[in-house]
Amino acid sequence: MGPHPAVAAIRLAVRRVLHDVLTLAPPASVPSGTPSAASSAPDASAPGMPPLVLVACSGGADSMALASALAFEAPRLGVRAGGVTVDHGLQPGSDLRAAEVVARLAAFGLDPVEAVRVDVGREGGPEAAARDARYAALDAVADRHGAAAILLGHTRDDQAETVLLGLARGSGIRSLSGMATASGVGGRYRRPFLGLDRQTARKACMVQSLPVWDDPHNADPAYTRSRVRHEALPVLEKALGKGVVEALARTAQLSRDDADALDSWAAAVETSVRDDSGDLEVAKLFALPPAVRRRVLRRAAIAAGSPAGSLFARHLEEVDRLITSWRGQGAINLPGRVAVRRQGGRLVLRQG
């Protein structure tokens, strides 16, 4: 008799990602002599060493299901598998919970496994600050161990929440595209469960008798995502019927396809709208479709020194008016102390 359908589903999702890693990733390596404090695994830089895949595990149902599936599938495909949990230090006893997660990951047979403590700042709000700290820690662990990929437990429900948050921000089609199945440098971060709902992961944990931890922050209405999860989505499902989560996740994929195509178009035409000095020519920008033009402006602003994470649609709309609604207005100030002004039929972007 085969595994429970929920267990089979999560294992299949992980197996597909591991096949991708084996196909696309070179053998993992770490700098010679770099110690691995939590691992007795052989040196990852040794010739012929199979790739290492890590699972980021909080101890919740989604990531515990992911860790169990990775532990099952990796040996069958000749992939080394490890795990990491990030202790944000935001709740009493978080260090003890992190130690428990490490013990569970080790019990699965994952190696290396470790907990990383981070200091969460305040920039961008508590959720964004925790996310930034978490990804920085995961990047550091992956670099230290020479990992080819890090698996994240985001589900289709998480994707639907992300789309709604993007819609509320009004930040355009890229925000509506939600989370990518692969992201980060070289596609380091992989999300096998974006096609599965949260209930499937929880069911897989239950039938395997895997203990899970429910983060109280996930139910705290002080956090925007929590309100979307427990208030906004249930209201939408009540008003529109079941299937809202699936529809939002489908919207994310369609939006991502469109956004990727527009980004490629903007990258291809950017050099053609610059003059010999590198400034943008207003007449050529005006001839572009608005969606492509704003992407060219965004690329130019980032190249000039404006931080991508602080550059929003409202900034680009103001810059766009220098092209489409020129009335002699002065410079537009962007994040990163980048000023944009129109001079002699050119857009000049300068920092400082």
Tab-separated table of C-alpha atoms in Angstrom:
chain	number	residue	atom	x	y	z
A	1	MET	CA	0.000	0.000	0.000
A	2	GLY	CA	1.375	3.392	-1.022
A	3	PRO	CA	1.713	6.505	1.114
A	4	HIS	CA	-1.220	8.703	2.037
A	5	PRO	CA	-2.227	11.004	-0.890
A	6	ALA	CA	-1.040	14.088	1.000
A	7	VAL	CA	2.361	12.516	1.653
A	8	ALA	CA	2.604	11.376	-1.965
A	9	ALA	CA	1.794	14.896	-3.159
A	10	ILE	CA	4.494	16.617	-1.107
A	11	ARG	CA	7.096	14.012	-2.034
A	12	LEU	CA	6.304	14.384	-5.731
A	13	ALA	CA	6.631	18.162	-5.501
A	14	VAL	CA	10.040	17.852	-3.825
A	15	ARG	CA	11.198	15.152	-6.228
A	16	ARG	CA	10.537	17.459	-9.184
A	17	VAL	CA	12.608	20.242	-7.645
A	18	LEU	CA	15.478	17.890	-6.830
A	19	HIS	CA	15.486	16.699	-10.443
A	20	ASP	CA	15.813	20.336	-11.495
A	21	VAL	CA	18.687	20.876	-9.076
A	22	LEU	CA	20.503	17.801	-10.382
A	23	THR	CA	20.004	18.973	-13.946
A	24	LEU	CA	20.946	22.616	-13.505
A	25	ALA	CA	23.293	22.877	-10.515
A	26	PRO	CA	27.021	22.100	-10.649
A	27	PRO	CA	28.489	20.053	-7.792
A	28	ALA	CA	28.416	22.092	-4.592
A	29	SER	CA	31.579	23.489	-3.084
A	30	VAL	CA	32.651	25.514	-0.085
A	31	PRO	CA	35.846	27.472	0.442
A	32	SER	CA	38.743	25.213	1.394
A	33	GLY	CA	39.131	24.926	5.144
A	34	THR	CA	35.707	26.431	5.945
A	35	PRO	CA	34.387	24.695	9.075
A	36	SER	CA	30.846	23.359	9.301
A	37	ALA	CA	29.967	23.692	12.969
A	38	ALA	CA	26.845	21.552	12.807
A	39	SER	CA	27.949	18.953	10.283
A	40	SER	CA	30.121	15.870	10.076
A	41	ALA	CA	29.489	15.600	6.332
A	42	PRO	CA	32.488	15.207	4.007
A	43	ASP	CA	34.088	18.263	2.434
A	44	ALA	CA	31.623	19.647	-0.128
A	45	SER	CA	34.538	20.796	-2.295
A	46	ALA	CA	35.663	17.235	-2.966
A	47	PRO	CA	35.493	16.267	-6.684
A	48	GLY	CA	32.283	14.525	-7.624
A	49	MET	CA	30.478	15.500	-4.448
A	50	PRO	CA	26.689	15.556	-5.101
A	51	PRO	CA	24.837	18.847	-4.612
A	52	LEU	CA	23.626	19.875	-1.193
A	53	VAL	CA	20.017	21.037	-0.775
A	54	LEU	CA	18.912	22.735	2.438
A	55	VAL	CA	15.388	23.100	3.787
A	56	ALA	CA	14.477	26.245	5.708
A	57	CYS	CA	12.296	25.004	8.557
A	58	SER	CA	10.443	27.046	11.150
A	59	GLY	CA	8.820	24.033	12.772
A	60	GLY	CA	5.425	24.863	11.285
A	61	ALA	CA	3.361	22.363	9.314
A	62	ASP	CA	4.416	23.584	5.863
A	63	SER	CA	8.148	23.481	6.477
A	64	MET	CA	8.035	20.284	8.561
A	65	ALA	CA	6.193	18.539	5.719
A	66	LEU	CA	8.824	19.885	3.343
A	67	ALA	CA	11.680	18.670	5.545
A	68	SER	CA	10.195	15.180	5.792
A	69	ALA	CA	9.732	14.969	2.026
A	70	LEU	CA	13.286	16.165	1.384
A	71	ALA	CA	14.676	13.603	3.829
A	72	PHE	CA	12.751	10.860	2.002
A	73	GLU	CA	13.521	11.875	-1.585
A	74	ALA	CA	17.108	13.156	-1.407
A	75	PRO	CA	18.853	9.814	-0.732
A	76	ARG	CA	16.895	8.180	-3.547
A	77	LEU	CA	18.191	10.758	-6.013
A	78	GLY	CA	21.733	10.957	-4.731
A	79	VAL	CA	21.321	14.453	-3.295
A	80	ARG	CA	22.755	15.522	0.049
A	81	ALA	CA	20.141	17.167	2.271
A	82	GLY	CA	20.442	19.457	5.264
A	83	GLY	CA	18.331	21.948	7.166
A	84	VAL	CA	18.428	25.319	8.853
A	85	THR	CA	16.064	27.142	11.169
A	86	VAL	CA	16.201	30.871	11.801
A	87	ASP	CA	15.624	32.152	15.319
A	88	HIS	CA	14.272	35.706	15.017
A	89	GLY	CA	14.357	36.204	18.779
A	90	LEU	CA	10.939	37.867	18.717
A	91	GLN	CA	9.222	35.601	21.238
A	92	PRO	CA	10.134	34.200	24.651
A	93	GLY	CA	11.710	30.770	24.366
A	94	SER	CA	12.498	31.132	20.665
A	95	ASP	CA	15.971	29.667	21.222
A	96	LEU	CA	14.462	26.527	22.759
A	97	ARG	CA	12.075	26.106	19.835
A	98	ALA	CA	14.963	26.507	17.414
A	99	ALA	CA	16.879	23.791	19.244
A	100	GLU	CA	13.830	21.514	19.015
A	101	VAL	CA	13.598	22.087	15.264
A	102	VAL	CA	17.289	21.256	14.847
A	103	ALA	CA	16.754	18.013	16.773
A	104	ARG	CA	13.805	17.062	14.573
A	105	LEU	CA	15.717	17.793	11.384
A	106	ALA	CA	18.634	15.693	12.606
A	107	ALA	CA	16.208	12.879	13.469
A	108	PHE	CA	15.090	12.912	9.819
A	109	GLY	CA	18.691	12.159	8.891
A	110	LEU	CA	19.404	15.621	7.483
A	111	ASP	CA	23.022	16.768	7.707
A	112	PRO	CA	24.202	19.493	8.158
A	113	VAL	CA	21.539	21.059	10.368
A	114	GLU	CA	21.814	24.248	12.385
A	115	ALA	CA	19.969	27.137	14.008
A	116	VAL	CA	20.907	30.730	13.236
A	117	ARG	CA	20.000	33.634	15.512
A	118	VAL	CA	19.321	36.976	13.806
A	119	ASP	CA	18.720	40.516	14.977
A	120	VAL	CA	15.547	41.925	13.417
A	121	GLY	CA	15.641	45.628	12.657
A	122	ARG	CA	12.752	47.998	12.073
A	123	GLU	CA	13.212	49.238	8.525
A	124	GLY	CA	10.125	48.644	6.385
A	125	GLY	CA	7.995	47.417	9.305
A	126	PRO	CA	8.242	44.265	11.442
A	127	GLU	CA	7.265	41.789	8.739
A	128	ALA	CA	9.648	43.153	6.126
A	129	ALA	CA	12.477	43.500	8.651
A	130	ALA	CA	12.069	39.890	9.803
A	131	ARG	CA	11.980	38.695	6.200
A	132	ASP	CA	15.142	40.610	5.295
A	133	ALA	CA	16.993	39.251	8.325
A	134	ARG	CA	15.821	35.719	7.573
A	135	TYR	CA	16.940	35.723	3.944
A	136	ALA	CA	20.296	37.269	4.833
A	137	ALA	CA	20.860	34.450	7.324
A	138	LEU	CA	19.804	31.774	4.827
A	139	ASP	CA	22.121	33.223	2.188
A	140	ALA	CA	25.017	33.128	4.640
A	141	VAL	CA	24.344	29.498	5.586
A	142	ALA	CA	24.018	28.456	1.940
A	143	ASP	CA	27.289	30.180	1.049
A	144	ARG	CA	29.109	28.629	3.986
A	145	HIS	CA	27.996	25.095	3.122
A	146	GLY	CA	28.104	25.503	-0.642
A	147	ALA	CA	24.412	24.623	-0.987
A	148	ALA	CA	22.955	24.407	-4.488
A	149	ALA	CA	19.430	25.278	-3.316
A	150	ILE	CA	17.309	26.169	-0.308
A	151	LEU	CA	13.757	24.836	-0.196
A	152	LEU	CA	11.021	27.072	1.228
A	153	GLY	CA	7.611	25.849	2.387
A	154	HIS	CA	5.374	28.528	0.838
A	155	THR	CA	2.056	27.079	-0.292
A	156	ARG	CA	-0.675	28.099	-2.716
A	157	ASP	CA	-2.446	29.807	0.194
A	158	ASP	CA	0.658	31.913	0.857
A	159	GLN	CA	0.719	32.820	-2.823
A	160	ALA	CA	-2.917	33.978	-2.724
A	161	GLU	CA	-2.173	36.138	0.312
A	162	THR	CA	0.823	37.666	-1.440
A	163	VAL	CA	-1.275	38.554	-4.494
A	164	LEU	CA	-3.891	40.259	-2.320
A	165	LEU	CA	-1.190	42.241	-0.526
A	166	GLY	CA	0.247	43.304	-3.873
A	167	LEU	CA	-3.190	44.340	-5.087
A	168	ALA	CA	-3.684	46.460	-1.973
A	169	ARG	CA	-0.371	48.232	-2.555
A	170	GLY	CA	-1.311	49.055	-6.134
A	171	SER	CA	2.243	48.377	-7.241
A	172	GLY	CA	1.471	46.922	-10.657
A	173	ILE	CA	1.665	43.570	-12.349
A	174	ARG	CA	4.961	42.544	-10.774
A	175	SER	CA	3.400	42.691	-7.306
A	176	LEU	CA	0.471	40.620	-8.552
A	177	SER	CA	2.880	37.951	-9.771
A	178	GLY	CA	3.501	36.884	-6.183
A	179	MET	CA	6.346	34.520	-5.342
A	180	ALA	CA	8.370	32.751	-8.012
A	181	THR	CA	8.948	28.997	-7.905
A	182	ALA	CA	12.653	29.856	-8.113
A	183	SER	CA	14.215	33.120	-6.969
A	184	GLY	CA	17.425	34.570	-5.605
A	185	VAL	CA	20.864	34.484	-7.169
A	186	GLY	CA	20.989	31.604	-9.617
A	187	GLY	CA	17.507	30.441	-8.560
A	188	ARG	CA	18.856	29.474	-5.147
A	189	TYR	CA	15.458	29.602	-3.425
A	190	ARG	CA	12.973	26.932	-4.519
A	191	ARG	CA	9.313	26.719	-3.549
A	192	PRO	CA	8.024	23.193	-4.288
A	193	PHE	CA	4.623	23.690	-2.605
A	194	LEU	CA	3.237	26.673	-4.549
A	195	GLY	CA	0.917	24.264	-6.334
A	196	LEU	CA	-0.293	22.658	-3.072
A	197	ASP	CA	-2.656	24.047	-0.466
A	198	ARG	CA	-1.784	24.522	3.185
A	199	GLN	CA	-4.173	21.762	4.250
A	200	THR	CA	-2.247	19.167	2.236
A	201	ALA	CA	0.965	19.969	4.105
A	202	ARG	CA	-0.797	19.868	7.454
A	203	LYS	CA	-2.439	16.556	6.582
A	204	ALA	CA	0.934	15.106	5.584
A	205	CYS	CA	2.307	16.018	8.995
A	206	MET	CA	-0.669	14.536	10.790
A	207	VAL	CA	-0.574	11.139	9.046
A	208	GLN	CA	3.187	10.920	9.650
A	209	SER	CA	2.770	11.950	13.321
A	210	LEU	CA	5.108	14.887	12.843
A	211	PRO	CA	4.914	17.462	15.656
A	212	VAL	CA	4.364	21.006	14.387
A	213	TRP	CA	4.534	24.445	15.933
A	214	ASP	CA	1.889	27.060	15.158
A	215	ASP	CA	3.531	30.483	15.294
A	216	PRO	CA	1.245	32.810	17.276
A	217	HIS	CA	2.317	35.685	15.003
A	218	ASN	CA	0.408	33.958	12.188
A	219	ALA	CA	-2.829	34.622	14.075
A	220	ASP	CA	-1.920	38.059	15.422
A	221	PRO	CA	-4.094	40.771	13.804
A	222	ALA	CA	-1.283	43.256	14.345
A	223	TYR	CA	0.376	41.747	11.254
A	224	THR	CA	-1.031	42.555	7.826
A	225	ARG	CA	-0.599	39.065	6.404
A	226	SER	CA	-2.417	37.599	9.388
A	227	ARG	CA	-5.402	39.873	8.729
A	228	VAL	CA	-5.413	38.854	5.072
A	229	ARG	CA	-5.305	35.178	6.051
A	230	HIS	CA	-7.949	35.192	8.760
A	231	GLU	CA	-10.203	38.060	7.690
A	232	ALA	CA	-9.862	39.107	4.054
A	233	LEU	CA	-9.667	35.711	2.352
A	234	PRO	CA	-12.566	34.163	4.324
A	235	VAL	CA	-14.730	37.172	3.429
A	236	LEU	CA	-13.844	36.798	-0.244
A	237	GLU	CA	-14.627	33.077	-0.189
A	238	LYS	CA	-17.940	33.741	1.525
A	239	ALA	CA	-18.887	36.378	-1.051
A	240	LEU	CA	-17.487	34.724	-4.179
A	241	GLY	CA	-17.497	31.039	-3.301
A	242	LYS	CA	-14.732	28.479	-3.032
A	243	GLY	CA	-11.873	28.656	-5.473
A	244	VAL	CA	-10.680	32.162	-4.623
A	245	VAL	CA	-7.277	30.902	-3.455
A	246	GLU	CA	-6.780	28.875	-6.633
A	247	ALA	CA	-7.861	31.819	-8.787
A	248	LEU	CA	-5.465	34.208	-7.055
A	249	ALA	CA	-2.584	31.744	-7.410
A	250	ARG	CA	-3.419	31.339	-11.108
A	251	THR	CA	-3.449	35.137	-11.451
A	252	ALA	CA	0.049	35.194	-9.955
A	253	GLN	CA	1.413	32.858	-12.614
A	254	LEU	CA	-0.263	34.710	-15.487
A	255	SER	CA	0.961	38.042	-14.117
A	256	ARG	CA	4.486	36.698	-13.743
A	257	ASP	CA	4.547	35.545	-17.354
A	258	ASP	CA	3.409	38.990	-18.535
A	259	ALA	CA	5.812	40.840	-16.223
A	260	ASP	CA	8.756	38.710	-17.360
A	261	ALA	CA	7.939	39.448	-21.005
A	262	LEU	CA	7.688	43.201	-20.365
A	263	ASP	CA	10.926	43.198	-18.358
A	264	SER	CA	12.697	41.471	-21.253
A	265	TRP	CA	11.304	44.035	-23.694
A	266	ALA	CA	12.488	46.911	-21.495
A	267	ALA	CA	15.972	45.426	-21.164
A	268	ALA	CA	16.206	44.984	-24.926
A	269	VAL	CA	15.250	48.584	-25.797
A	270	GLU	CA	17.031	50.431	-22.987
A	271	THR	CA	20.260	51.092	-24.877
A	272	SER	CA	18.327	52.350	-27.923
A	273	VAL	CA	16.716	55.191	-25.933
A	274	ARG	CA	20.003	56.504	-24.503
A	275	ASP	CA	22.220	59.072	-26.188
A	276	ASP	CA	26.009	58.951	-26.432
A	277	SER	CA	26.389	60.370	-22.920
A	278	GLY	CA	24.073	57.752	-21.445
A	279	ASP	CA	21.127	60.084	-20.773
A	280	LEU	CA	17.597	59.006	-21.746
A	281	GLU	CA	16.048	60.627	-24.816
A	282	VAL	CA	12.534	61.896	-24.047
A	283	ALA	CA	11.158	61.524	-27.593
A	284	LYS	CA	12.201	57.881	-27.812
A	285	LEU	CA	10.832	57.161	-24.350
A	286	PHE	CA	7.516	58.780	-25.272
A	287	ALA	CA	7.182	56.400	-28.243
A	288	LEU	CA	7.364	53.326	-26.014
A	289	PRO	CA	4.256	51.647	-24.548
A	290	PRO	CA	3.743	52.993	-20.991
A	291	ALA	CA	4.370	49.619	-19.349
A	292	VAL	CA	7.719	49.263	-21.126
A	293	ARG	CA	8.659	52.917	-20.589
A	294	ARG	CA	8.155	52.721	-16.822
A	295	ARG	CA	10.306	49.619	-16.685
A	296	VAL	CA	13.066	51.425	-18.549
A	297	LEU	CA	12.759	54.279	-16.053
A	298	ARG	CA	12.935	51.868	-13.135
A	299	ARG	CA	16.067	50.210	-14.535
A	300	ALA	CA	17.653	53.621	-15.073
A	301	ALA	CA	16.813	54.773	-11.545
A	302	ILE	CA	18.298	51.630	-9.991
A	303	ALA	CA	21.416	51.984	-12.141
A	304	ALA	CA	21.748	55.567	-10.899
A	305	GLY	CA	21.719	54.407	-7.264
A	306	SER	CA	18.086	54.210	-6.184
A	307	PRO	CA	17.465	51.077	-4.032
A	308	ALA	CA	15.133	48.674	-5.803
A	309	GLY	CA	13.235	47.858	-2.605
A	310	SER	CA	12.438	51.514	-1.960
A	311	LEU	CA	11.389	52.418	-5.504
A	312	PHE	CA	7.598	52.323	-5.831
A	313	ALA	CA	5.031	52.923	-8.539
A	314	ARG	CA	4.313	56.458	-7.313
A	315	HIS	CA	7.963	57.399	-7.843
A	316	LEU	CA	7.949	56.133	-11.412
A	317	GLU	CA	4.644	57.874	-12.141
A	318	GLU	CA	6.191	61.209	-11.149
A	319	VAL	CA	9.215	60.599	-13.361
A	320	ASP	CA	6.934	59.500	-16.208
A	321	ARG	CA	5.178	62.871	-16.052
A	322	LEU	CA	8.448	64.515	-17.030
A	323	ILE	CA	7.940	62.727	-20.347
A	324	THR	CA	4.186	62.715	-20.877
A	325	SER	CA	3.029	65.868	-19.033
A	326	TRP	CA	5.979	68.256	-19.224
A	327	ARG	CA	5.055	71.657	-17.793
A	328	GLY	CA	8.496	72.854	-16.796
A	329	GLN	CA	8.395	71.064	-13.437
A	330	GLY	CA	11.572	70.692	-11.430
A	331	ALA	CA	13.585	67.650	-10.483
A	332	ILE	CA	11.962	64.516	-9.084
A	333	ASN	CA	13.731	63.190	-6.003
A	334	LEU	CA	13.915	59.402	-5.720
A	335	PRO	CA	15.078	57.161	-2.874
A	336	GLY	CA	18.845	56.892	-2.627
A	337	ARG	CA	19.296	60.642	-3.224
A	338	VAL	CA	18.751	60.202	-6.959
A	339	ALA	CA	17.407	63.304	-8.735
A	340	VAL	CA	15.731	63.122	-12.140
A	341	ARG	CA	15.348	66.264	-14.255
A	342	ARG	CA	14.451	67.023	-17.838
A	343	GLN	CA	17.063	69.013	-19.726
A	344	GLY	CA	17.109	69.740	-23.459
A	345	GLY	CA	14.976	66.753	-24.439
A	346	ARG	CA	16.868	64.407	-22.149
A	347	LEU	CA	16.178	62.809	-18.774
A	348	VAL	CA	19.222	63.213	-16.556
A	349	LEU	CA	19.515	60.961	-13.482
A	350	ARG	CA	22.179	61.847	-10.968
A	351	GLN	CA	22.891	60.806	-7.405
A	352	GLY	CA	23.884	63.278	-4.723
